[in-house]
Amino acid sequence: YKETNNSMKQFTLTMICVLLLTACVETSQKVSLRNECVNNLFVLVDKLIELQELNESSINYGAIYCESCSDYHTRASEAVLPFAVSYKESGDKKYLTSAIATGDWLIEQQLDNGSWHETPSTWTGTTVDQLIMMAAAYPLIKIELTKEQQTAWINSIRKASDWTVEFMNHEFASINYIATST
């Protein structure tokens, strides 16, 4: 039995290798990892846009709605960076609109001390994540922002940076937030 079992394992492994090699030989076209990643990015951000409040008269204009919680999470607005990258990759204004709207909404949610609550809770440790996304998205869309928006974004980024330096430490958050803060 043991010998038969080992032979079967060896046969199965050999067949898998043959199938993989055959697939590699038959696929002679090159696949661009970058293009595949960009295409996947569009799929994902298009789904987020379906959840985004894009009614300009809404107080939550720009926020991304969570159907599970029936709430708008500040963490979801970290999509500001994927929206901005999608705009830079495609030139499609719908991504620019979504990036600016969610960034502006996030700025409106910012507390006076520079942090953001992780809505619906009041923990503020994820401020480092919102900060990273806002700071990385800003140079990608800066020229598309009004002067007032540019000032608001810079002030928001600065306030969140100051909060991070003052409050982020090992007593407040776990090590991954400390590392992210750097």
PDB file of N, CA and C in Angstrom, residues 55-89:
ATOM      1  N   ASN A  55     -23.923  62.719  -4.789  1.00  0.00           N
ATOM      2  CA  ASN A  55     -24.932  63.776  -4.840  1.00  0.00           C
ATOM      3  C   ASN A  55     -24.327  65.002  -4.157  1.00  0.00           C
ATOM      4  N   GLU A  56     -23.999  66.017  -4.945  1.00  0.00           N
ATOM      5  CA  GLU A  56     -23.297  67.192  -4.424  1.00  0.00           C
ATOM      6  C   GLU A  56     -24.056  67.937  -3.336  1.00  0.00           C
ATOM      7  N   SER A  57     -25.353  67.736  -3.234  1.00  0.00           N
ATOM      8  CA  SER A  57     -26.113  68.430  -2.195  1.00  0.00           C
ATOM      9  C   SER A  57     -26.143  67.652  -0.874  1.00  0.00           C
ATOM     10  N   SER A  58     -25.581  66.467  -0.854  1.00  0.00           N
ATOM     11  CA  SER A  58     -25.545  65.649   0.356  1.00  0.00           C
ATOM     12  C   SER A  58     -24.424  66.115   1.289  1.00  0.00           C
ATOM     13  N   ILE A  59     -24.685  66.068   2.596  1.00  0.00           N
ATOM     14  CA  ILE A  59     -23.622  66.409   3.546  1.00  0.00           C
ATOM     15  C   ILE A  59     -22.509  65.360   3.529  1.00  0.00           C
ATOM     16  N   ASN A  60     -22.780  64.212   2.976  1.00  0.00           N
ATOM     17  CA  ASN A  60     -21.781  63.152   2.870  1.00  0.00           C
ATOM     18  C   ASN A  60     -21.210  63.031   1.460  1.00  0.00           C
ATOM     19  N   TYR A  61     -21.306  64.095   0.692  1.00  0.00           N
ATOM     20  CA  TYR A  61     -20.770  64.085  -0.663  1.00  0.00           C
ATOM     21  C   TYR A  61     -19.301  63.678  -0.622  1.00  0.00           C
ATOM     22  N   GLY A  62     -18.985  62.622  -1.351  1.00  0.00           N
ATOM     23  CA  GLY A  62     -17.623  62.122  -1.430  1.00  0.00           C
ATOM     24  C   GLY A  62     -17.357  60.914  -0.560  1.00  0.00           C
ATOM     25  N   ALA A  63     -18.181  60.714   0.461  1.00  0.00           N
ATOM     26  CA  ALA A  63     -17.985  59.582   1.364  1.00  0.00           C
ATOM     27  C   ALA A  63     -18.346  58.278   0.676  1.00  0.00           C
ATOM     28  N   ILE A  64     -17.801  57.200   1.183  1.00  0.00           N
ATOM     29  CA  ILE A  64     -18.082  55.872   0.647  1.00  0.00           C
ATOM     30  C   ILE A  64     -18.944  55.138   1.659  1.00  0.00           C
ATOM     31  N   TYR A  65     -20.084  54.680   1.183  1.00  0.00           N
ATOM     32  CA  TYR A  65     -21.099  54.066   2.039  1.00  0.00           C
ATOM     33  C   TYR A  65     -20.804  52.595   2.273  1.00  0.00           C
ATOM     34  N   CYS A  66     -20.917  52.199   3.523  1.00  0.00           N
ATOM     35  CA  CYS A  66     -20.742  50.790   3.892  1.00  0.00           C
ATOM     36  C   CYS A  66     -22.127  50.184   4.053  1.00  0.00           C
ATOM     37  N   GLU A  67     -22.480  49.308   3.138  1.00  0.00           N
ATOM     38  CA  GLU A  67     -23.803  48.678   3.193  1.00  0.00           C
ATOM     39  C   GLU A  67     -23.958  47.789   4.422  1.00  0.00           C
ATOM     40  N   SER A  68     -22.890  47.172   4.886  1.00  0.00           N
ATOM     41  CA  SER A  68     -22.952  46.291   6.052  1.00  0.00           C
ATOM     42  C   SER A  68     -23.277  47.050   7.331  1.00  0.00           C
ATOM     43  N   CYS A  69     -22.695  48.225   7.482  1.00  0.00           N
ATOM     44  CA  CYS A  69     -22.859  49.019   8.706  1.00  0.00           C
ATOM     45  C   CYS A  69     -23.883  50.138   8.562  1.00  0.00           C
ATOM     46  N   SER A  70     -24.276  50.401   7.337  1.00  0.00           N
ATOM     47  CA  SER A  70     -25.132  51.559   7.047  1.00  0.00           C
ATOM     48  C   SER A  70     -24.484  52.836   7.574  1.00  0.00           C
ATOM     49  N   ASP A  71     -23.207  52.993   7.244  1.00  0.00           N
ATOM     50  CA  ASP A  71     -22.450  54.137   7.733  1.00  0.00           C
ATOM     51  C   ASP A  71     -21.414  54.551   6.683  1.00  0.00           C
ATOM     52  N   TYR A  72     -20.816  55.706   6.909  1.00  0.00           N
ATOM     53  CA  TYR A  72     -19.730  56.204   6.081  1.00  0.00           C
ATOM     54  C   TYR A  72     -18.461  56.139   6.928  1.00  0.00           C
ATOM     55  N   HIS A  73     -17.502  55.335   6.507  1.00  0.00           N
ATOM     56  CA  HIS A  73     -16.280  55.147   7.281  1.00  0.00           C
ATOM     57  C   HIS A  73     -15.171  56.053   6.762  1.00  0.00           C
ATOM     58  N   THR A  74     -14.483  56.722   7.694  1.00  0.00           N
ATOM     59  CA  THR A  74     -13.336  57.530   7.281  1.00  0.00           C
ATOM     60  C   THR A  74     -12.255  56.653   6.657  1.00  0.00           C
ATOM     61  N   ARG A  75     -12.128  55.420   7.129  1.00  0.00           N
ATOM     62  CA  ARG A  75     -11.128  54.507   6.553  1.00  0.00           C
ATOM     63  C   ARG A  75     -11.373  54.285   5.067  1.00  0.00           C
ATOM     64  N   ALA A  76     -12.616  54.258   4.647  1.00  0.00           N
ATOM     65  CA  ALA A  76     -12.919  54.023   3.236  1.00  0.00           C
ATOM     66  C   ALA A  76     -12.398  55.158   2.361  1.00  0.00           C
ATOM     67  N   SER A  77     -12.285  56.337   2.929  1.00  0.00           N
ATOM     68  CA  SER A  77     -11.788  57.465   2.146  1.00  0.00           C
ATOM     69  C   SER A  77     -10.294  57.387   1.889  1.00  0.00           C
ATOM     70  N   GLU A  78      -9.652  56.359   2.410  1.00  0.00           N
ATOM     71  CA  GLU A  78      -8.279  56.092   1.999  1.00  0.00           C
ATOM     72  C   GLU A  78      -8.242  55.736   0.512  1.00  0.00           C
ATOM     73  N   ALA A  79      -9.410  55.511  -0.069  1.00  0.00           N
ATOM     74  CA  ALA A  79      -9.512  55.277  -1.513  1.00  0.00           C
ATOM     75  C   ALA A  79      -9.127  56.519  -2.306  1.00  0.00           C
ATOM     76  N   VAL A  80      -8.885  57.620  -1.633  1.00  0.00           N
ATOM     77  CA  VAL A  80      -8.444  58.835  -2.322  1.00  0.00           C
ATOM     78  C   VAL A  80      -7.214  58.541  -3.185  1.00  0.00           C
ATOM     79  N   LEU A  81      -6.298  57.726  -2.695  1.00  0.00           N
ATOM     80  CA  LEU A  81      -5.102  57.419  -3.486  1.00  0.00           C
ATOM     81  C   LEU A  81      -5.409  56.525  -4.685  1.00  0.00           C
ATOM     82  N   PRO A  82      -6.119  55.415  -4.524  1.00  0.00           N
ATOM     83  CA  PRO A  82      -6.460  54.639  -5.724  1.00  0.00           C
ATOM     84  C   PRO A  82      -7.268  55.439  -6.744  1.00  0.00           C
ATOM     85  N   PHE A  83      -8.144  56.317  -6.280  1.00  0.00           N
ATOM     86  CA  PHE A  83      -8.884  57.171  -7.221  1.00  0.00           C
ATOM     87  C   PHE A  83      -7.916  58.084  -7.977  1.00  0.00           C
ATOM     88  N   ALA A  84      -6.976  58.697  -7.248  1.00  0.00           N
ATOM     89  CA  ALA A  84      -6.021  59.609  -7.881  1.00  0.00           C
ATOM     90  C   ALA A  84      -5.124  58.874  -8.872  1.00  0.00           C
ATOM     91  N   VAL A  85      -4.675  57.690  -8.506  1.00  0.00           N
ATOM     92  CA  VAL A  85      -3.840  56.900  -9.412  1.00  0.00           C
ATOM     93  C   VAL A  85      -4.640  56.503 -10.648  1.00  0.00           C
ATOM     94  N   SER A  86      -5.891  56.131 -10.451  1.00  0.00           N
ATOM     95  CA  SER A  86      -6.746  55.765 -11.593  1.00  0.00           C
ATOM     96  C   SER A  86      -6.913  56.944 -12.540  1.00  0.00           C
ATOM     97  N   TYR A  87      -7.052  58.132 -11.983  1.00  0.00           N
ATOM     98  CA  TYR A  87      -7.158  59.326 -12.818  1.00  0.00           C
ATOM     99  C   TYR A  87      -5.870  59.529 -13.612  1.00  0.00           C
ATOM    100  N   LYS A  88      -4.720  59.412 -12.946  1.00  0.00           N
ATOM    101  CA  LYS A  88      -3.442  59.612 -13.629  1.00  0.00           C
ATOM    102  C   LYS A  88      -3.226  58.563 -14.721  1.00  0.00           C
ATOM    103  N   GLU A  89      -3.683  57.346 -14.476  1.00  0.00           N
ATOM    104  CA  GLU A  89      -3.507  56.272 -15.453  1.00  0.00           C
ATOM    105  C   GLU A  89      -4.442  56.404 -16.650  1.00  0.00           C
TER     106      GLU A  89
END
